[in-house]
Amino acid sequence: MAAPTFKHTFNHAGYKGEVEVPLGLWIDGKYTTSVDKNAKTIPVVNPTTGEKLLDLPEGTAADVDIALDAARKAFDTKWGLNVPGFERGKLLLKLADLIDRDIPILASLEALDNGKTYAAASLFDAPEAAGCFRYYAGWADKIHGKVIETSDGKLIYTRHEPVGVAGQIIPWNFPLLMFAWKLAPALAVGCTIVIKPSELTPLTALYMSKLIKEAGIPDGVVNIVNGYGQTVGNALASSNKVDKVAFTGSTAVGRKVLEEAAKSNLKKVTLELGGKGANIIFDDANLGDAVKYAAQGIFFNHGQTCCAGSRLYVQRGIYDAFMERFVKVAQKIKVGDPFGEDTFQGPQVSQTQYDRIMNYIECGKSEGAQVITGGARSGKNGFFIEPTVFSGGKKGMKIVEEEIFGPVIVAAVFDTEDEVIKLANDNVYGLSAGVFTQNITKAHRVANKLHAGTVWVNCFNELHSQVPFGGYKSSGIGRELGEYALENYTEIKAVHVRLTPYVGFVTE
Ligand code: NAD
């Protein structure tokens, strides 16, 4: 059945105009609703008002199966080894240009269903998404193997081939950017894709389907199946038709994805999971920079960032001065309408996330940590929370151990380098960490000792398409971005060519 569309008129400082987004499933270049008679619609809520924005047609496992067949057919006939790398690269460059052209539309849609600010989406998410496609476009014709010398009489070479059909599951915190991080390396190496956006934030992925078509990427190369995690996500993780599954989201669901992959065809798995980043401020840090970056580390994207610096460790000599300035920055943050020009923080994405964060705040208070600022709801409607700073964080408190995924930071004081390294590493997660000091030797020494996939020295929450991103420990498996991500979507084939007559032990 033909899918409905979502029409919305935007009128804010950055963009005026009507946008039409096709809803439902995008399979083999066509917009449809589920083949499953029992499929329903998913209410998508506007987090700024708390009211329903649209009804999203739900996909099911049966639709995933059809989409996987389309992706396989496209892999065998229109993409993969059928299209030279430089041609794939040209299409990805075109797609990057189309994203740049439509930044105001994409950023407006992102602000609408996710609640992130239009300013952040138009200055960060959308341009970074374009940059990611552009970066991987450059790789598309540079993916090749090696000639390996063994002995005389043999030519041995490796081929780096696309792994096949990729199943990709993405979260709601960076709907467009995660879409780009997943698609770009997979398309560059020649994989075809079935992707499931978060049921909370489907709009930018669906709008991207129009741009993918306009760029000239053949039908069936990218397929989008919206739906719930337990149905559509689970089908991708467990299907024998998927060669590789890439997941970003919570550690609990990441574990399920890995289990399903192990129980089915042992598909390749990459997992980008949660974090509880430790941000370490030494006495000799540049105070102004450390304050601003610490705030960026936690309050960027309303704290809904897996690599957020949510544990703040400040050395005793600088503690009072640092906290005074840091709290002032937190109090200055404008919370409100994501389309407001000077808004820094919009609503949390959903009622569930709002409740979860508020529960953590209450839990922190009852565990004995002190709220220095924030700690309450902001406004009457929607899912707004005040930027919240706790002091007195101690090992064992839930707010110190667990990912809150909101605008909540927990500060603690420390005395020595050894002590803070131990504190920073004593957590199940290992995604990110920060070190602020003007002593270059200490900066490198500490960075080397931190168990985290990314360590920022004198900065925080800065990402680049060229640089690998991923976690130690329970923060995940594998790396996205950079050259490293190409390996996730590549099979290596060794080809042995004997150039001499038979040399073995068998006689005739
Ligand atoms: P989630 O892990 O439940 O959802 C992420 C994606 O996985 C969504 O598309 C969801 O539909 C899908 N999913 C859910 N259950 C699934 C299943 N059984 N099989 C396959 N796919 C499934 O995350 P969430 O509910 O959106 O957020 C909860 C917590 O996850 C957050 O508070 C945060 O701690 C973490 N999170 C981390 C990131 C990150 O970037 N690392 C992003 C979003 C959420």
Coordinates of N, CA, C and O in Angstrom, one line a residue, residues 78-210:
K78 N 23.6 -4.3 -8.9 CA 23.7 -2.8 -9.2 C 24.8 -2.2 -8.3 O 25.0 -1.0 -8.4
W79 N 25.4 -2.8 -7.4 CA 26.3 -2.2 -6.5 C 27.5 -3.1 -6.3 O 27.8 -3.9 -7.2
G80 N 28.0 -3.2 -5.1 CA 29.1 -4.2 -4.8 C 30.1 -4.2 -5.9 O 30.7 -3.1 -6.2
L81 N 30.4 -5.4 -6.4 CA 31.5 -5.5 -7.4 C 31.1 -5.0 -8.8 O 31.9 -5.0 -9.8
N82 N 29.8 -4.6 -9.0 CA 29.3 -4.2 -10.3 C 29.6 -2.7 -10.6 O 29.5 -2.3 -11.7
V83 N 29.9 -1.9 -9.6 CA 30.1 -0.5 -9.8 C 31.5 -0.2 -9.3 O 31.9 -0.4 -8.1
P84 N 32.4 0.4 -10.2 CA 33.7 0.7 -9.8 C 33.7 1.7 -8.6 O 32.8 2.6 -8.5
G85 N 34.7 1.6 -7.8 CA 34.8 2.5 -6.6 C 34.7 4.0 -7.0 O 34.0 4.7 -6.3
F86 N 35.3 4.4 -8.0 CA 35.3 5.9 -8.3 C 33.9 6.3 -8.7 O 33.5 7.5 -8.4
E87 N 33.0 5.4 -9.2 CA 31.6 5.7 -9.5 C 30.8 5.8 -8.2 O 30.0 6.7 -8.1
R88 N 31.1 4.9 -7.3 CA 30.4 5.0 -6.0 C 30.8 6.3 -5.3 O 30.0 7.0 -4.8
G89 N 32.1 6.6 -5.4 CA 32.6 7.9 -4.8 C 31.8 9.1 -5.4 O 31.5 10.0 -4.6
K90 N 31.6 9.1 -6.7 CA 31.0 10.3 -7.3 C 29.5 10.4 -6.8 O 29.1 11.5 -6.5
L91 N 28.9 9.3 -6.6 CA 27.5 9.3 -6.1 C 27.4 9.8 -4.6 O 26.5 10.6 -4.2
L92 N 28.4 9.4 -3.8 CA 28.5 9.8 -2.5 C 28.8 11.3 -2.4 O 28.2 12.1 -1.5
L93 N 29.6 11.8 -3.3 CA 29.9 13.3 -3.3 C 28.6 14.0 -3.7 O 28.4 15.1 -3.1
K94 N 27.9 13.5 -4.6 CA 26.6 14.1 -5.0 C 25.7 14.2 -3.8 O 25.1 15.2 -3.5
L95 N 25.6 13.1 -3.1 CA 24.7 13.0 -1.9 C 25.2 14.1 -0.9 O 24.3 14.8 -0.3
A96 N 26.5 14.2 -0.7 CA 27.0 15.2 0.3 C 26.6 16.6 -0.1 O 26.2 17.4 0.7
D97 N 26.7 16.9 -1.4 CA 26.3 18.2 -1.9 C 24.8 18.5 -1.7 O 24.4 19.6 -1.4
L98 N 24.0 17.4 -1.9 CA 22.5 17.6 -1.7 C 22.2 17.8 -0.2 O 21.3 18.6 0.2
I99 N 22.9 17.2 0.7 CA 22.7 17.4 2.1 C 23.1 18.9 2.4 O 22.3 19.6 3.1
D100 N 24.2 19.4 1.9 CA 24.6 20.8 2.1 C 23.5 21.7 1.6 O 23.2 22.7 2.2
R101 N 22.9 21.4 0.4 CA 21.9 22.2 -0.1 C 20.7 22.3 0.8 O 20.1 23.4 0.9
D102 N 20.4 21.2 1.4 CA 19.1 21.1 2.2 C 19.4 21.2 3.7 O 18.5 20.7 4.5
I103 N 20.5 21.7 4.1 CA 20.8 21.8 5.6 C 19.6 22.5 6.3 O 19.2 21.9 7.4
P104 N 19.0 23.6 5.9 CA 17.9 24.1 6.7 C 16.7 23.2 6.9 O 16.1 23.2 7.9
I105 N 16.4 22.4 5.8 CA 15.3 21.5 5.9 C 15.7 20.3 6.9 O 14.9 20.0 7.8
L106 N 16.9 19.8 6.7 CA 17.3 18.6 7.6 C 17.4 19.1 9.0 O 16.9 18.4 9.9
A107 N 17.9 20.3 9.2 CA 18.1 20.8 10.6 C 16.7 21.1 11.2 O 16.5 20.8 12.4
S108 N 15.8 21.6 10.4 CA 14.4 21.8 11.0 C 13.7 20.5 11.4 O 13.1 20.5 12.4
L109 N 13.9 19.5 10.5 CA 13.2 18.2 10.8 C 13.9 17.6 12.1 O 13.2 17.1 12.9
E110 N 15.2 17.8 12.2 CA 15.9 17.2 13.3 C 15.4 17.9 14.6 O 15.2 17.3 15.6
A111 N 15.2 19.2 14.5 CA 14.8 20.0 15.7 C 13.3 19.6 16.1 O 13.0 19.6 17.2
L112 N 12.6 19.2 15.1 CA 11.1 18.9 15.3 C 10.9 17.6 16.0 O 10.2 17.6 17.0
D113 N 11.5 16.5 15.6 CA 11.2 15.2 16.3 C 12.2 14.8 17.3 O 11.9 14.0 18.2
N114 N 13.4 15.4 17.2 CA 14.4 15.1 18.3 C 14.4 16.1 19.4 O 14.7 15.8 20.5
G115 N 14.2 17.4 19.0 CA 14.2 18.5 20.0 C 15.6 19.1 20.1 O 15.8 20.1 20.9
K116 N 16.6 18.7 19.3 CA 17.9 19.4 19.4 C 17.7 20.7 18.8 O 16.8 21.0 18.0
T117 N 18.6 21.7 19.1 CA 18.4 23.0 18.6 C 18.6 23.1 17.1 O 19.5 22.4 16.6
Y118 N 17.9 23.9 16.4 CA 18.1 24.2 15.0 C 19.5 24.6 14.8 O 20.2 24.2 13.8
A119 N 20.0 25.5 15.7 CA 21.3 26.0 15.6 C 22.4 24.9 15.5 O 23.2 24.8 14.7
A120 N 22.3 24.0 16.5 CA 23.2 22.9 16.6 C 23.1 22.0 15.4 O 24.1 21.5 14.8
A121 N 21.9 21.7 15.0 CA 21.6 20.8 13.9 C 22.1 21.3 12.6 O 22.7 20.6 11.7
S122 N 22.0 22.7 12.4 CA 22.4 23.3 11.1 C 23.9 23.6 11.1 O 24.5 23.6 10.0
L123 N 24.5 23.8 12.3 CA 26.0 24.0 12.3 C 26.8 22.8 12.6 O 28.0 22.8 12.2
F124 N 26.2 21.8 13.1 CA 27.0 20.6 13.4 C 26.4 19.3 12.7 O 27.1 18.8 11.8
D125 N 25.2 18.9 13.1 CA 24.8 17.6 12.7 C 24.7 17.5 11.1 O 25.3 16.5 10.6
A126 N 24.1 18.4 10.5 CA 23.9 18.3 9.0 C 25.2 18.5 8.3 O 25.5 17.7 7.4
P127 N 26.0 19.5 8.6 CA 27.3 19.7 7.9 C 28.2 18.5 8.1 O 28.9 18.0 7.2
E128 N 28.2 18.0 9.4 CA 29.0 16.8 9.7 C 28.6 15.6 8.9 O 29.4 14.7 8.5
A129 N 27.3 15.4 8.7 CA 26.7 14.3 7.9 C 27.2 14.4 6.5 O 27.7 13.4 5.9
A130 N 27.2 15.6 5.9 CA 27.7 15.8 4.5 C 29.2 15.5 4.5 O 29.6 14.9 3.6
G131 N 29.9 16.0 5.5 CA 31.3 15.8 5.6 C 31.7 14.3 5.6 O 32.7 13.9 5.0
C132 N 30.8 13.6 6.3 CA 31.1 12.1 6.5 C 31.0 11.4 5.1 O 31.8 10.6 4.7
F133 N 29.9 11.8 4.4 CA 29.7 11.2 3.0 C 30.9 11.6 2.1 O 31.4 10.8 1.3
R134 N 31.3 12.9 2.2 CA 32.4 13.4 1.4 C 33.7 12.6 1.7 O 34.5 12.2 0.8
Y135 N 33.9 12.4 3.0 CA 35.2 11.8 3.4 C 35.2 10.3 2.9 O 36.2 9.9 2.3
Y136 N 34.1 9.6 3.0 CA 34.1 8.2 2.5 C 34.0 8.1 1.0 O 34.5 7.1 0.4
A137 N 33.5 9.2 0.4 CA 33.5 9.2 -1.1 C 35.0 9.1 -1.6 O 35.4 8.5 -2.5
G138 N 35.9 9.8 -0.8 CA 37.3 9.8 -1.1 C 37.9 8.4 -1.0 O 38.9 8.1 -1.7
W139 N 37.4 7.6 -0.1 CA 37.9 6.2 0.1 C 37.5 5.3 -1.0 O 38.1 4.2 -1.2
A140 N 36.3 5.6 -1.6 CA 35.6 4.5 -2.4 C 36.5 3.9 -3.5 O 36.4 2.7 -3.8
D141 N 37.5 4.7 -4.0 CA 38.4 4.1 -5.1 C 39.8 3.8 -4.5 O 40.7 3.7 -5.2
K142 N 39.9 3.7 -3.2 CA 41.2 3.5 -2.6 C 41.1 2.3 -1.6 O 41.9 2.2 -0.7
I143 N 40.2 1.4 -1.9 CA 40.0 0.2 -1.1 C 40.6 -1.0 -1.9 O 40.0 -1.4 -2.8
H144 N 41.8 -1.3 -1.5 CA 42.4 -2.4 -2.2 C 43.3 -3.2 -1.3 O 43.7 -2.8 -0.3
G145 N 43.7 -4.4 -1.9 CA 44.5 -5.3 -1.1 C 46.0 -5.1 -1.3 O 46.5 -4.1 -1.7
K146 N 46.7 -6.2 -1.0 CA 48.2 -6.1 -1.1 C 48.7 -7.3 -1.9 O 48.0 -8.4 -2.0
V147 N 49.9 -7.2 -2.5 CA 50.6 -8.4 -3.0 C 51.5 -8.8 -1.9 O 52.3 -8.1 -1.3
I148 N 51.4 -10.2 -1.6 CA 52.2 -10.7 -0.5 C 53.3 -11.7 -1.0 O 52.9 -12.6 -1.7
E149 N 54.5 -11.4 -0.6 CA 55.6 -12.3 -1.1 C 55.7 -13.5 -0.1 O 55.7 -13.3 1.1
T150 N 55.8 -14.7 -0.7 CA 56.0 -15.8 0.2 C 57.3 -16.6 -0.4 O 58.3 -16.5 0.2
S151 N 57.2 -17.2 -1.5 CA 58.3 -17.9 -2.0 C 58.3 -17.7 -3.5 O 57.3 -17.2 -4.1
D152 N 59.3 -18.1 -4.2 CA 59.3 -18.0 -5.6 C 58.2 -18.8 -6.2 O 57.8 -19.8 -5.6
G153 N 57.7 -18.5 -7.3 CA 56.8 -19.4 -8.0 C 55.3 -19.1 -7.6 O 54.5 -19.9 -7.9
K154 N 55.1 -18.1 -6.8 CA 53.7 -17.9 -6.4 C 53.4 -16.4 -6.4 O 54.2 -15.6 -6.0
L155 N 52.2 -16.1 -6.9 CA 51.7 -14.7 -6.8 C 50.6 -14.8 -5.8 O 49.6 -15.6 -6.0
I156 N 50.7 -14.1 -4.7 CA 49.6 -14.1 -3.7 C 49.2 -12.7 -3.5 O 50.0 -11.8 -3.3
Y157 N 47.9 -12.5 -3.6 CA 47.4 -11.1 -3.4 C 46.1 -11.2 -2.6 O 45.4 -12.2 -2.5
T158 N 45.8 -10.1 -1.9 CA 44.5 -10.0 -1.2 C 43.6 -9.0 -1.9 O 44.0 -8.1 -2.5
R159 N 42.3 -9.4 -1.8 CA 41.3 -8.5 -2.3 C 40.4 -8.0 -1.1 O 40.1 -8.8 -0.3
H160 N 40.1 -6.7 -1.0 CA 39.2 -6.2 0.0 C 37.8 -6.1 -0.6 O 37.6 -5.1 -1.3
E161 N 37.0 -7.0 -0.3 CA 35.7 -7.1 -1.0 C 34.5 -6.6 0.0 O 34.7 -6.9 1.2
P162 N 33.5 -6.0 -0.5 CA 32.4 -5.7 0.4 C 31.8 -6.9 1.0 O 31.7 -8.0 0.3
V163 N 31.4 -6.8 2.3 CA 30.9 -8.0 3.0 C 29.6 -8.4 2.5 O 29.2 -9.6 2.7
G164 N 28.8 -7.5 1.9 CA 27.5 -7.9 1.4 C 26.4 -7.0 1.8 O 26.5 -5.8 1.7
V165 N 25.4 -7.6 2.5 CA 24.2 -6.8 3.0 C 24.4 -6.5 4.4 O 24.7 -7.3 5.3
A166 N 24.4 -5.2 4.7 CA 24.6 -4.7 6.1 C 23.2 -4.3 6.7 O 22.4 -3.7 6.1
G167 N 23.0 -4.8 7.9 CA 21.8 -4.4 8.7 C 22.3 -3.3 9.7 O 23.3 -3.6 10.4
Q168 N 21.6 -2.2 9.7 CA 22.1 -1.1 10.6 C 21.0 -0.6 11.5 O 19.9 -0.4 11.0
I169 N 21.3 -0.4 12.8 CA 20.3 0.0 13.7 C 20.8 1.2 14.5 O 21.9 1.2 15.0
I170 N 20.0 2.3 14.4 CA 20.6 3.6 14.9 C 19.6 4.2 16.0 O 18.4 3.9 16.0
P171 N 20.2 5.0 16.9 CA 19.4 5.6 18.0 C 18.9 7.0 17.6 O 19.0 7.4 16.4
W172 N 18.3 7.6 18.6 CA 17.6 8.9 18.4 C 18.4 10.1 18.7 O 18.0 11.2 18.5
N173 N 19.6 9.9 19.3 CA 20.3 11.1 19.8 C 21.0 12.0 18.7 O 21.0 13.2 18.8
F174 N 21.4 11.3 17.6 CA 21.9 12.0 16.4 C 21.3 11.3 15.2 O 22.0 10.6 14.5
P175 N 20.0 11.5 15.0 CA 19.4 10.7 13.9 C 20.0 10.8 12.6 O 20.2 9.8 11.9
L176 N 20.4 12.0 12.2 CA 21.0 12.2 10.8 C 22.4 11.8 10.8 O 22.9 11.1 9.9
L177 N 23.2 12.2 11.8 CA 24.6 11.9 11.8 C 24.9 10.4 12.0 O 25.8 9.9 11.3
M178 N 24.1 9.7 12.8 CA 24.3 8.3 12.9 C 23.9 7.6 11.6 O 24.5 6.6 11.2
F179 N 22.9 8.1 10.9 CA 22.6 7.6 9.6 C 23.8 7.7 8.6 O 24.1 6.8 7.9
A180 N 24.4 8.9 8.7 CA 25.6 9.1 7.8 C 26.8 8.2 8.3 O 27.4 7.6 7.4
W181 N 27.0 8.1 9.6 CA 28.2 7.3 10.0 C 28.0 5.9 9.6 O 29.0 5.2 9.4
K182 N 26.7 5.4 9.6 CA 26.5 4.0 9.2 C 26.6 3.8 7.7 O 27.2 2.9 7.2
L183 N 25.8 4.7 7.0 CA 25.7 4.5 5.5 C 27.1 4.7 4.8 O 27.4 3.9 3.9
A184 N 27.7 5.8 5.1 CA 28.8 6.3 4.3 C 29.9 5.2 4.1 O 30.3 4.9 2.9
P185 N 30.5 4.6 5.1 CA 31.6 3.6 4.9 C 31.1 2.4 4.2 O 31.7 1.8 3.4
A186 N 29.8 2.0 4.5 CA 29.2 0.8 3.9 C 29.1 1.0 2.4 O 29.4 0.1 1.6
L187 N 28.5 2.1 2.1 CA 28.3 2.4 0.6 C 29.6 2.6 -0.1 O 29.8 2.1 -1.2
A188 N 30.6 3.2 0.6 CA 31.9 3.4 -0.1 C 32.6 2.1 -0.5 O 33.1 1.9 -1.6
V189 N 32.5 1.1 0.4 CA 33.1 -0.2 0.1 C 32.3 -1.0 -0.9 O 32.8 -2.0 -1.5
G190 N 31.0 -0.7 -1.0 CA 30.1 -1.5 -1.9 C 29.1 -2.3 -1.3 O 28.4 -3.1 -2.0
C191 N 28.8 -2.2 0.0 CA 27.7 -2.9 0.7 C 26.4 -2.3 0.3 O 26.3 -1.1 0.0
T192 N 25.3 -3.1 0.4 CA 24.0 -2.6 0.4 C 23.4 -2.7 1.8 O 24.0 -3.4 2.6
I193 N 22.3 -2.0 2.0 CA 21.9 -1.7 3.4 C 20.4 -1.8 3.6 O 19.6 -1.4 2.8
V194 N 20.1 -2.3 4.8 CA 18.7 -2.1 5.4 C 19.0 -1.5 6.7 O 19.6 -2.0 7.6
I195 N 18.4 -0.3 6.9 CA 18.7 0.5 8.1 C 17.4 0.7 8.8 O 16.3 1.0 8.2
K196 N 17.4 0.6 10.2 CA 16.3 0.9 11.0 C 16.6 2.2 11.8 O 17.4 2.1 12.8
P197 N 15.9 3.3 11.5 CA 16.1 4.5 12.4 C 15.4 4.3 13.7 O 14.6 3.3 13.9
S198 N 15.6 5.1 14.7 CA 14.9 5.0 15.9 C 13.4 5.4 15.7 O 13.1 6.3 14.9
E199 N 12.5 4.7 16.3 CA 11.1 4.9 16.2 C 10.7 6.3 16.7 O 9.6 6.8 16.5
L200 N 11.6 6.9 17.5 CA 11.3 8.2 18.1 C 11.6 9.3 17.1 O 11.0 10.4 17.2
T201 N 12.6 9.1 16.2 CA 13.1 10.2 15.3 C 13.2 9.7 13.9 O 14.4 9.6 13.4
P202 N 12.1 9.5 13.2 CA 12.3 8.9 11.8 C 12.5 9.9 10.7 O 12.8 9.6 9.6
L203 N 12.3 11.2 11.0 CA 12.1 12.2 9.9 C 13.3 12.4 9.0 O 13.2 12.4 7.8
T204 N 14.5 12.6 9.6 CA 15.6 13.0 8.7 C 16.0 11.8 7.9 O 16.4 11.9 6.7
A205 N 15.9 10.6 8.4 CA 16.3 9.4 7.6 C 15.3 9.3 6.4 O 15.8 9.0 5.3
L206 N 14.0 9.5 6.7 CA 13.1 9.4 5.5 C 13.3 10.5 4.5 O 13.2 10.3 3.3
Y207 N 13.6 11.7 5.0 CA 13.9 12.8 4.1 C 15.2 12.4 3.2 O 15.3 12.7 2.0
M208 N 16.2 11.8 3.9 CA 17.4 11.4 3.2 C 17.1 10.4 2.1 O 17.9 10.4 1.1
S209 N 16.0 9.6 2.2 CA 15.7 8.7 1.1 C 15.5 9.5 -0.2 O 15.9 9.0 -1.3
K210 N 14.9 10.7 -0.1 CA 14.7 11.5 -1.3 C 16.0 11.9 -1.9 O 16.2 11.9 -3.1

